[in-house]
CSV table of N, CA and C in Angstrom, one decimal:
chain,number,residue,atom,x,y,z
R,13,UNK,N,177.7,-155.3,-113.6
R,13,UNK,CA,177.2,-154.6,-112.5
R,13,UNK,C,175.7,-154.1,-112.8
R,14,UNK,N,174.8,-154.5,-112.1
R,14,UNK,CA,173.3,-154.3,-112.3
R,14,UNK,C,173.2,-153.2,-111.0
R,15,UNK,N,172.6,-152.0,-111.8
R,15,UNK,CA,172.1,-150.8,-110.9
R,15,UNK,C,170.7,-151.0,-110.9
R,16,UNK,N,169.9,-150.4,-109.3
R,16,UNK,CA,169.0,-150.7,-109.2
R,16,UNK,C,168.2,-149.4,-109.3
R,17,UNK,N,166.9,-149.2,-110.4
R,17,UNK,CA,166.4,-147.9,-110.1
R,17,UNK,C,166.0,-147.6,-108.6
R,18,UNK,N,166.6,-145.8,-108.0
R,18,UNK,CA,166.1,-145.6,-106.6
R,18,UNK,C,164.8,-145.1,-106.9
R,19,UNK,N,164.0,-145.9,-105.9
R,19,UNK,CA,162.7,-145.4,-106.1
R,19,UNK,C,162.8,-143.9,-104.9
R,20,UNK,N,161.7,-143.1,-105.4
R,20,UNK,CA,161.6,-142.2,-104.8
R,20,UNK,C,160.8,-141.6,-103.3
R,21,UNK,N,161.7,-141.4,-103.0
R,21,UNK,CA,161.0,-141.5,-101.2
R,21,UNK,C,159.9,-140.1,-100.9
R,22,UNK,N,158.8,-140.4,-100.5
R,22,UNK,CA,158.2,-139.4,-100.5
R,22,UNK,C,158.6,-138.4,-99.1
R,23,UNK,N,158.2,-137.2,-99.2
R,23,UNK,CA,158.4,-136.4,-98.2
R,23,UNK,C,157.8,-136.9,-96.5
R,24,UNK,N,158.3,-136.5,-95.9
R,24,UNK,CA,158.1,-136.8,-94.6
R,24,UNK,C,157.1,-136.2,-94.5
R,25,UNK,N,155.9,-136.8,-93.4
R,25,UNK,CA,154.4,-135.8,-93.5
R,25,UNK,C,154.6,-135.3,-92.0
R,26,UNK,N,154.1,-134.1,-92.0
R,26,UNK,CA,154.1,-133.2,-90.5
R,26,UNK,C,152.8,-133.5,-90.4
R,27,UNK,N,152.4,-133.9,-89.2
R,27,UNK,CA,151.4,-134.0,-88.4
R,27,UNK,C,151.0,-132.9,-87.7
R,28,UNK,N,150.1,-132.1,-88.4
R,28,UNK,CA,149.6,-130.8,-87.6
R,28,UNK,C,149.1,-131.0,-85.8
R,29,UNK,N,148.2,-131.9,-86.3
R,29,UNK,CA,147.7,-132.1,-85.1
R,29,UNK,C,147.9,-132.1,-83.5
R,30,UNK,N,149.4,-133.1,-84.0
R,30,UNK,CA,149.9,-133.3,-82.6
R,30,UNK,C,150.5,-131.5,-82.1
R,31,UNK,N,151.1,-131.1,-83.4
R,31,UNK,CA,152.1,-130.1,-83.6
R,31,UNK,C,150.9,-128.6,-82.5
R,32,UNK,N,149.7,-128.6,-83.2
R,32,UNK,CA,149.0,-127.5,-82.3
R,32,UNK,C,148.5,-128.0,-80.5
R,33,UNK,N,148.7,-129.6,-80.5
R,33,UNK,CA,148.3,-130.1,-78.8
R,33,UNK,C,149.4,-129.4,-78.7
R,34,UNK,N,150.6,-130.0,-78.9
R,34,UNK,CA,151.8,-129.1,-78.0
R,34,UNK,C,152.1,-127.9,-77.8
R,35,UNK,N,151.6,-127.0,-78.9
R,35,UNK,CA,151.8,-125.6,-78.6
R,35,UNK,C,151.0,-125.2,-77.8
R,36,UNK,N,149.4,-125.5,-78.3
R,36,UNK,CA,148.6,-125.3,-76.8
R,36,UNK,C,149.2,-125.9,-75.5
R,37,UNK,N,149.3,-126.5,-75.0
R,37,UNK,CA,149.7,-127.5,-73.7
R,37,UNK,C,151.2,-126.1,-73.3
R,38,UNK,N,151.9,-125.8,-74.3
R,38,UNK,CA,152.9,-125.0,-73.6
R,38,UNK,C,152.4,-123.8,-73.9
R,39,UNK,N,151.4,-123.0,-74.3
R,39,UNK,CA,150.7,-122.0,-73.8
R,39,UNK,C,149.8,-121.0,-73.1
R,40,UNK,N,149.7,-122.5,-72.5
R,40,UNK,CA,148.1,-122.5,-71.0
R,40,UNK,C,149.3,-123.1,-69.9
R,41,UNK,N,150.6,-123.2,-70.1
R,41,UNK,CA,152.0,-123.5,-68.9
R,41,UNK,C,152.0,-122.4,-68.9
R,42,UNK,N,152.5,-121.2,-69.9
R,42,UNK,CA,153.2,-120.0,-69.8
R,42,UNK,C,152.4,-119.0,-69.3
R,43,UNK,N,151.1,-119.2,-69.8
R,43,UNK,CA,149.8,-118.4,-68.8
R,43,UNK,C,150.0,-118.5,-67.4
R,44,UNK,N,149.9,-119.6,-67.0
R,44,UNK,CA,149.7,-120.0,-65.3
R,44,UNK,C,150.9,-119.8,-65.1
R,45,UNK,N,151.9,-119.5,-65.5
R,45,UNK,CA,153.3,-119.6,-65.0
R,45,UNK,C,153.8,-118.3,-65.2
R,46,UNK,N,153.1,-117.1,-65.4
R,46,UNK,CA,153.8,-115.8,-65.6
R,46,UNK,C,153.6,-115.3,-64.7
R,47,UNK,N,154.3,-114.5,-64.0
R,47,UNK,CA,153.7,-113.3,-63.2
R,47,UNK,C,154.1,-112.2,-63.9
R,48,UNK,N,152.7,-111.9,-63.7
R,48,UNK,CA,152.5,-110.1,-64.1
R,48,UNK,C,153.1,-108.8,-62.9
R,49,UNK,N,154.3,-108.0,-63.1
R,49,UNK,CA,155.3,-107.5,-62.4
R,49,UNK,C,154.7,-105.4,-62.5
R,50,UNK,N,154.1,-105.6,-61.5
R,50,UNK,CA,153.5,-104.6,-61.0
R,50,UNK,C,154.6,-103.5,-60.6
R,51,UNK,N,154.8,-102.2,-61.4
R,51,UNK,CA,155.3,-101.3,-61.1
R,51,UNK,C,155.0,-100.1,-59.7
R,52,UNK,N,155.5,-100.3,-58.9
R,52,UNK,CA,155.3,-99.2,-57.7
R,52,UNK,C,155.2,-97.7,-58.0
R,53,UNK,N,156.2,-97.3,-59.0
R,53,UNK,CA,156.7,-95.9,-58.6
R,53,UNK,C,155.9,-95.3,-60.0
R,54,UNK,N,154.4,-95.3,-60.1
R,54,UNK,CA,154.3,-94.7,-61.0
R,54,UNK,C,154.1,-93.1,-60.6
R,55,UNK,N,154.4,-92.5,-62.1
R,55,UNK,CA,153.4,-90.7,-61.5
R,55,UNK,C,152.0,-90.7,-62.1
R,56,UNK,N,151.4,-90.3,-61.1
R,56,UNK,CA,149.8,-90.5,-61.9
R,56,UNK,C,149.5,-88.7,-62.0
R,57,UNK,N,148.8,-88.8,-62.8
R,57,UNK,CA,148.3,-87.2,-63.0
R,57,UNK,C,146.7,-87.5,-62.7
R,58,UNK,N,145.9,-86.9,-61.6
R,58,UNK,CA,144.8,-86.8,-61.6
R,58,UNK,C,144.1,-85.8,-61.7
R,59,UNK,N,142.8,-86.0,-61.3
R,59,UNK,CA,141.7,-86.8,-61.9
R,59,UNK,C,141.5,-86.9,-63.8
R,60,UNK,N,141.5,-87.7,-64.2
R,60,UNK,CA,141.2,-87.4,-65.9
R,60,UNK,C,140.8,-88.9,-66.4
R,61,UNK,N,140.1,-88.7,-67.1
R,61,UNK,CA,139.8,-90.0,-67.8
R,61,UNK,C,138.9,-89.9,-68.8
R,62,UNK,N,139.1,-90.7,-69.7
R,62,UNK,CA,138.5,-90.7,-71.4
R,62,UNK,C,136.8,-91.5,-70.9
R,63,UNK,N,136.7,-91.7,-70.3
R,63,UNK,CA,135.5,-92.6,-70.0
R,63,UNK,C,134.6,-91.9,-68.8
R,64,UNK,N,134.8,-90.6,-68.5
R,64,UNK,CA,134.1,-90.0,-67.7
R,64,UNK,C,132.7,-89.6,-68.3
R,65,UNK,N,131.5,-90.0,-67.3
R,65,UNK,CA,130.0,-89.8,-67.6
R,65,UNK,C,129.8,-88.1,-68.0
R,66,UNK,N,128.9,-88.9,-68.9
R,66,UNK,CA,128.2,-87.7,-69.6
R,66,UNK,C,127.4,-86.7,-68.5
R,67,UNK,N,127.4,-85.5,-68.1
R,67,UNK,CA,126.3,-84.9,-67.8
R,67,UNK,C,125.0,-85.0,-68.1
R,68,UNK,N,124.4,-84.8,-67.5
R,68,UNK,CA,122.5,-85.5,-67.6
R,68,UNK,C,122.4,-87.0,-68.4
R,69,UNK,N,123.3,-87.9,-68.3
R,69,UNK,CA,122.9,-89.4,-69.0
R,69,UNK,C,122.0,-90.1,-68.3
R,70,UNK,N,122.2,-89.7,-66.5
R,70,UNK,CA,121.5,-90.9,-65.8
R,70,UNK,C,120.1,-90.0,-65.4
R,71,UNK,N,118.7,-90.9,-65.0
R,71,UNK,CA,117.6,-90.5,-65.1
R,71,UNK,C,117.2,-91.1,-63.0
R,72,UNK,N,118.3,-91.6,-63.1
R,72,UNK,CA,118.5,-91.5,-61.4
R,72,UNK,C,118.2,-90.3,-60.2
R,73,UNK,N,117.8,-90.8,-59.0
R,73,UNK,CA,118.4,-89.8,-58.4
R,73,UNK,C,118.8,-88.8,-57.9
R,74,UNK,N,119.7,-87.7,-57.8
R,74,UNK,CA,120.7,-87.1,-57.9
R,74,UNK,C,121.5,-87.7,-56.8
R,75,UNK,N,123.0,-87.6,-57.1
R,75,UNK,CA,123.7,-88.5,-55.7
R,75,UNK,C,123.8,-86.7,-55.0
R,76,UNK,N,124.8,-87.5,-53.7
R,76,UNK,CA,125.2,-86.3,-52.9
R,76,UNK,C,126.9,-86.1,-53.0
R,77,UNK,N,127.3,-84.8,-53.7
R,77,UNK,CA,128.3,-84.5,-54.1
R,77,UNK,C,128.7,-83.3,-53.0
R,78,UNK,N,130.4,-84.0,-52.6
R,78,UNK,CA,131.0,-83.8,-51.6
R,78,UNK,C,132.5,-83.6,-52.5
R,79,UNK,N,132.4,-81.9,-52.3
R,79,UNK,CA,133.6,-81.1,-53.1
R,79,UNK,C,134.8,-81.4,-52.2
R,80,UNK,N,136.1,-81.8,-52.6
R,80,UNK,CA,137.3,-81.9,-51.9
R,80,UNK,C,138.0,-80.4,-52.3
R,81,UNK,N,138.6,-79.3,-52.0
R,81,UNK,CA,139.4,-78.5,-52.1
R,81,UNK,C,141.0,-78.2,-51.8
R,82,UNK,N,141.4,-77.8,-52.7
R,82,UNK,CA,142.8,-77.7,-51.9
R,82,UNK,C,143.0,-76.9,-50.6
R,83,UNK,N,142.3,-75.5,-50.7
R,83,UNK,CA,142.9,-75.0,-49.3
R,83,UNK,C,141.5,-75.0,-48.7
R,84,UNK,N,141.8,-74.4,-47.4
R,84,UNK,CA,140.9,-74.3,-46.4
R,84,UNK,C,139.3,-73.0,-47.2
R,85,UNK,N,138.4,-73.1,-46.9
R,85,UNK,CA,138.1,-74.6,-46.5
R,85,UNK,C,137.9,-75.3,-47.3
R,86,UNK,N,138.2,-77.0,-47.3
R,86,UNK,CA,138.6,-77.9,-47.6
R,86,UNK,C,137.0,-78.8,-48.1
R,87,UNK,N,136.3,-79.1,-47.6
R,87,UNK,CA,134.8,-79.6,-48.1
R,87,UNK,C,133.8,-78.7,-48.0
R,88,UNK,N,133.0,-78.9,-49.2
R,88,UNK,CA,132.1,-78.3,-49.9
R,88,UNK,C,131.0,-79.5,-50.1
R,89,UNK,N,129.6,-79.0,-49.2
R,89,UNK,CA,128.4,-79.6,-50.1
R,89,UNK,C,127.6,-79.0,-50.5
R,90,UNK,N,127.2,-79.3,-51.8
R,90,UNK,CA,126.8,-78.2,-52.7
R,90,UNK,C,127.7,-77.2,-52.9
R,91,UNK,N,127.2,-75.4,-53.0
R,91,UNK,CA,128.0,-75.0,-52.7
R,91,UNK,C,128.1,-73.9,-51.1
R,92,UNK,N,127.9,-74.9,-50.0
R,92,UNK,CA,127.8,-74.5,-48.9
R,92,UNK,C,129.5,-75.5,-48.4
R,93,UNK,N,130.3,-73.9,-47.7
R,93,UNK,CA,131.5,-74.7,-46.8
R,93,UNK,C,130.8,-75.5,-45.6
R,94,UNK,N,131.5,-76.6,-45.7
R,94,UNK,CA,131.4,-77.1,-44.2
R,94,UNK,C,133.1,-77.7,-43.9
R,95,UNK,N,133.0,-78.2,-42.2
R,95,UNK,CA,134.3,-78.6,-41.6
R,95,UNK,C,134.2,-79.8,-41.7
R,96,UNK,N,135.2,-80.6,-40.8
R,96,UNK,CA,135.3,-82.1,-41.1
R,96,UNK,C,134.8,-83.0,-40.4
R,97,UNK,N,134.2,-81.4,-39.2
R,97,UNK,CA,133.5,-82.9,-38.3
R,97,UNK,C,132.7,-82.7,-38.7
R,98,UNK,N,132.0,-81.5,-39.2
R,98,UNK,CA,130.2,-81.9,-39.9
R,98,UNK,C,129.9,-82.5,-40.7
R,99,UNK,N,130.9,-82.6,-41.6
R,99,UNK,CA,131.0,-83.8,-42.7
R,99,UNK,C,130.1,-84.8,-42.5
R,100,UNK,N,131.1,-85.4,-41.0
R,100,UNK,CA,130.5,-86.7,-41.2
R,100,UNK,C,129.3,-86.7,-40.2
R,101,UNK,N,128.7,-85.6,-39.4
R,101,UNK,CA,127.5,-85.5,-39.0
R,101,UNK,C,126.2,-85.9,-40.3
R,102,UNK,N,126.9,-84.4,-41.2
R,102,UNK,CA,125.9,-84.5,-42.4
R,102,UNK,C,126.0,-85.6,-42.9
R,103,UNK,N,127.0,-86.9,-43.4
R,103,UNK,CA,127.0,-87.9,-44.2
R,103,UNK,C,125.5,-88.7,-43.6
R,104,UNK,N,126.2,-89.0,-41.7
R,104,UNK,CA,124.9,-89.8,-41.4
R,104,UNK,C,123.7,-89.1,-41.7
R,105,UNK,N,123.3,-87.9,-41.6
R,105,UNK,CA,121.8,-87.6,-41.8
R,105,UNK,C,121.3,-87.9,-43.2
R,106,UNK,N,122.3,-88.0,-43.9
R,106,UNK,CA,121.8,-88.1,-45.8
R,106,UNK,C,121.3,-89.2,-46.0
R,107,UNK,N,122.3,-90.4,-45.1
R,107,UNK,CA,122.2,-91.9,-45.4
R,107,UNK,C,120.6,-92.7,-44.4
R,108,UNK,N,120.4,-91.6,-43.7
R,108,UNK,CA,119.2,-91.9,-43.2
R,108,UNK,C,118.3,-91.3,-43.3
R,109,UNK,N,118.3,-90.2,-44.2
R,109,UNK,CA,117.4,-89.6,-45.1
R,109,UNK,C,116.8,-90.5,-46.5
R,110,UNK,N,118.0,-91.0,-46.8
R,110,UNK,CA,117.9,-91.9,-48.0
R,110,UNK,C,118.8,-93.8,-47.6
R,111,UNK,N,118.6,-94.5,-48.1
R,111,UNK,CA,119.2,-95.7,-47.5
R,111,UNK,C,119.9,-95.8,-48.8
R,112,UNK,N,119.3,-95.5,-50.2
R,112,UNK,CA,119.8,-96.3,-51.6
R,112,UNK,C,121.3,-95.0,-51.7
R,113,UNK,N,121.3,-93.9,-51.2
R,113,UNK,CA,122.4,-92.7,-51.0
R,113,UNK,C,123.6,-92.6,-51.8
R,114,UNK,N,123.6,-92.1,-52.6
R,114,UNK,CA,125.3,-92.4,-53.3
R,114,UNK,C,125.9,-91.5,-53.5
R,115,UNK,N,127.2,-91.3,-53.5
R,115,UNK,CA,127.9,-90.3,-52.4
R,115,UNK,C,128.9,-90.2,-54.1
R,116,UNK,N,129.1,-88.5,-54.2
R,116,UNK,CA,130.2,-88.6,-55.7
R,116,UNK,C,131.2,-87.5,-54.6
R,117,UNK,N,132.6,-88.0,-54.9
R,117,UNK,CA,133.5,-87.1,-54.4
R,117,UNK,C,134.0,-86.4,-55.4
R,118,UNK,N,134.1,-85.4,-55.4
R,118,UNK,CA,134.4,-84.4,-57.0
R,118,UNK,C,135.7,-83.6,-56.4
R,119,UNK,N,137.0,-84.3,-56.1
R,119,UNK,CA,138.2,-83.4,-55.6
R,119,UNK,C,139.0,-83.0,-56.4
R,120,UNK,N,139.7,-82.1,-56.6
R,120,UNK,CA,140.5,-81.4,-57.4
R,120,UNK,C,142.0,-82.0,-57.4
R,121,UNK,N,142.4,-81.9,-58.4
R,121,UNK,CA,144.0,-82.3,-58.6
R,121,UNK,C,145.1,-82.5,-57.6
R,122,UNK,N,144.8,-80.8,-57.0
R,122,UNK,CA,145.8,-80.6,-56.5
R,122,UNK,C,145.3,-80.3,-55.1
R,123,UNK,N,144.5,-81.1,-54.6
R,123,UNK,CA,143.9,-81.1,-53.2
R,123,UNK,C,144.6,-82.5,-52.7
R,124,UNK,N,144.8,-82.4,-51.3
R,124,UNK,CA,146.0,-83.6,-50.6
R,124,UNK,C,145.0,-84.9,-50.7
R,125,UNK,N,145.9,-86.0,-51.3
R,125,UNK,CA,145.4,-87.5,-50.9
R,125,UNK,C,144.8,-88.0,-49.6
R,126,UNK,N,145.5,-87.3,-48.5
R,126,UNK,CA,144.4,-87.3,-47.1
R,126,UNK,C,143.2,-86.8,-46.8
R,127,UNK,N,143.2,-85.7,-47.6
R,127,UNK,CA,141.5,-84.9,-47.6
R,127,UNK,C,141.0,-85.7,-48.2
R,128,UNK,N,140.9,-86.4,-49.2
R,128,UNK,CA,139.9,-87.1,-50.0
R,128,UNK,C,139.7,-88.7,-49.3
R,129,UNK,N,140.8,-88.8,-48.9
R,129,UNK,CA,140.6,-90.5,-47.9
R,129,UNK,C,139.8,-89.9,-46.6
R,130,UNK,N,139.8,-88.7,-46.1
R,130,UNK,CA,138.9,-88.7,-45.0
R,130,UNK,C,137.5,-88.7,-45.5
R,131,UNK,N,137.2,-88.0,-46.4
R,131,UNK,CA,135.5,-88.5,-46.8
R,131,UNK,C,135.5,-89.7,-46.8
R,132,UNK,N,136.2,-90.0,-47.9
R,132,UNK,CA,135.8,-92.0,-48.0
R,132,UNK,C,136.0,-92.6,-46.2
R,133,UNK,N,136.5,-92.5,-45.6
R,133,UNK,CA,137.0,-92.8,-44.2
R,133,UNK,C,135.3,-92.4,-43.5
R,134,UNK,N,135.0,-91.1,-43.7
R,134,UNK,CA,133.5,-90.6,-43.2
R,134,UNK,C,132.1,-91.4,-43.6
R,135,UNK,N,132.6,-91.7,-45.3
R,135,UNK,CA,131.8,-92.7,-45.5
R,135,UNK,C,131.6,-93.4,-45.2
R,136,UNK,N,132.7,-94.4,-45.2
R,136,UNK,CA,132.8,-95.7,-44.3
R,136,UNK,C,131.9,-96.0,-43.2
R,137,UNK,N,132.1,-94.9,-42.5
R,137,UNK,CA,131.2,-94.8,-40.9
R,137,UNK,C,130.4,-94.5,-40.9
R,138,UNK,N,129.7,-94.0,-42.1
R,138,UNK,CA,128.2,-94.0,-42.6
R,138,UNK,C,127.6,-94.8,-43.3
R,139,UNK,N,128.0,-95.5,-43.2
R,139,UNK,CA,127.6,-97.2,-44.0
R,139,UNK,C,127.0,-96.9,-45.4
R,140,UNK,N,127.7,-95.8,-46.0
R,140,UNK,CA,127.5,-95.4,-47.0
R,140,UNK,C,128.2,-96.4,-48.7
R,141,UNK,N,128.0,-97.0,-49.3
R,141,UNK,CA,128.9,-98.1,-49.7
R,141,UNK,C,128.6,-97.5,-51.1
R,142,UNK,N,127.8,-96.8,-52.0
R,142,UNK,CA,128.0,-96.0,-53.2
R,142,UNK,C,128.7,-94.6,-53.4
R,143,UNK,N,129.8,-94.6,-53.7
R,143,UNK,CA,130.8,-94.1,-53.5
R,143,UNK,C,131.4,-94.2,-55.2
R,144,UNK,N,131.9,-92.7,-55.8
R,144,UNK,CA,132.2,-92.5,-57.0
R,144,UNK,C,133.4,-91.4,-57.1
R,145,UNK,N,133.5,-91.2,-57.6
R,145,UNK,CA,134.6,-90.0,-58.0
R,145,UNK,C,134.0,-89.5,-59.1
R,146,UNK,N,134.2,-88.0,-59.3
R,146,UNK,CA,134.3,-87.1,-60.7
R,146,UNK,C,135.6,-87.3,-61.0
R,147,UNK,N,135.7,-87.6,-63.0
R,147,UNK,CA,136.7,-87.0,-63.2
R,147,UNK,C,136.0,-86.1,-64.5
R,148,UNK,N,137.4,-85.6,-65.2
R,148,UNK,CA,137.0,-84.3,-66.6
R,148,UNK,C,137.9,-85.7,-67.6
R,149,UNK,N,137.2,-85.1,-68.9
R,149,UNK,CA,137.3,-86.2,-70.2
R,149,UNK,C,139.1,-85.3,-70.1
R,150,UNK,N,139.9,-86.3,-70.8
R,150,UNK,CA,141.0,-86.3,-71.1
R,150,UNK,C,140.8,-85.2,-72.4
R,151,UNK,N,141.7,-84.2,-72.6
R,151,UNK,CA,141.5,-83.6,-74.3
R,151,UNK,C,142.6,-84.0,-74.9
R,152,UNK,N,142.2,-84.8,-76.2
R,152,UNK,CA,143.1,-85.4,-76.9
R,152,UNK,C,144.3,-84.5,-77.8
């Protein structure tokens, strides 16, 4: 009985190459194919943010800041009360005092979501389109 030496088989080679086309090819599928699932019911705590501007940074300007308040009365420019129809009297006289005009709404926390949509709403009708919010830096 004549035995034959087994010669020895080398390892199987992995082909990287192909190996990263397919992972890419099924990672630009899963991109386009995801939807991102937007939560309705959040609680938001306002106004705050870690990225709120520095006092005296900009060499602009000054915009026209239009205080929102919780109770009556309810808008403040500068620190003169006004009502809601002068508001938007005063908005048009600013914006045609000035055309470049940029309007900062500085409302308080706990002042109603409809007070602060009627300025922007006032804006609106004053073809006013620079439009900002104050907030206060978050404390960590």
């Amino acid at each position: 009985m004549k035995f034959y030496p087994r010669r020895r088989r080398s390892a199987p080679a992995v082909i990287i190459i192909s190996l990263i086309d397919v992972l890419l090819v099924m990672l630009v599928f899963l991109l386009f194919t995801t939807t991102i699932k937007n939560t309705p019911a959040l609680k938001l705590e306002l106004p705050e943010t870690s990225e709120a501007p520095k006092p005296g940074a900009s060499t602009e300007k000054p915009p026209l800041i239009v205080t929102v308040a919780p109770t009556a009365p309810n808008y403040f420019i500068g620190n003169r009360a006004i009502t809601a129809e002068k508001l938007l009297s005063e908005l048009k006289a600013a914006k045609t005092n000035d055309p470049q005009l940029r309007l900062v709404i500085r409302g308080d926390g706990d002042a109603a979501w409809r007070l602060v949509v009627k300025v922007l709403d006032f804006a609106k009708q004053s073809h006013i389109t620079n439009v900002r919010a104050f907030t206060k830096n978050k404390t960590p």
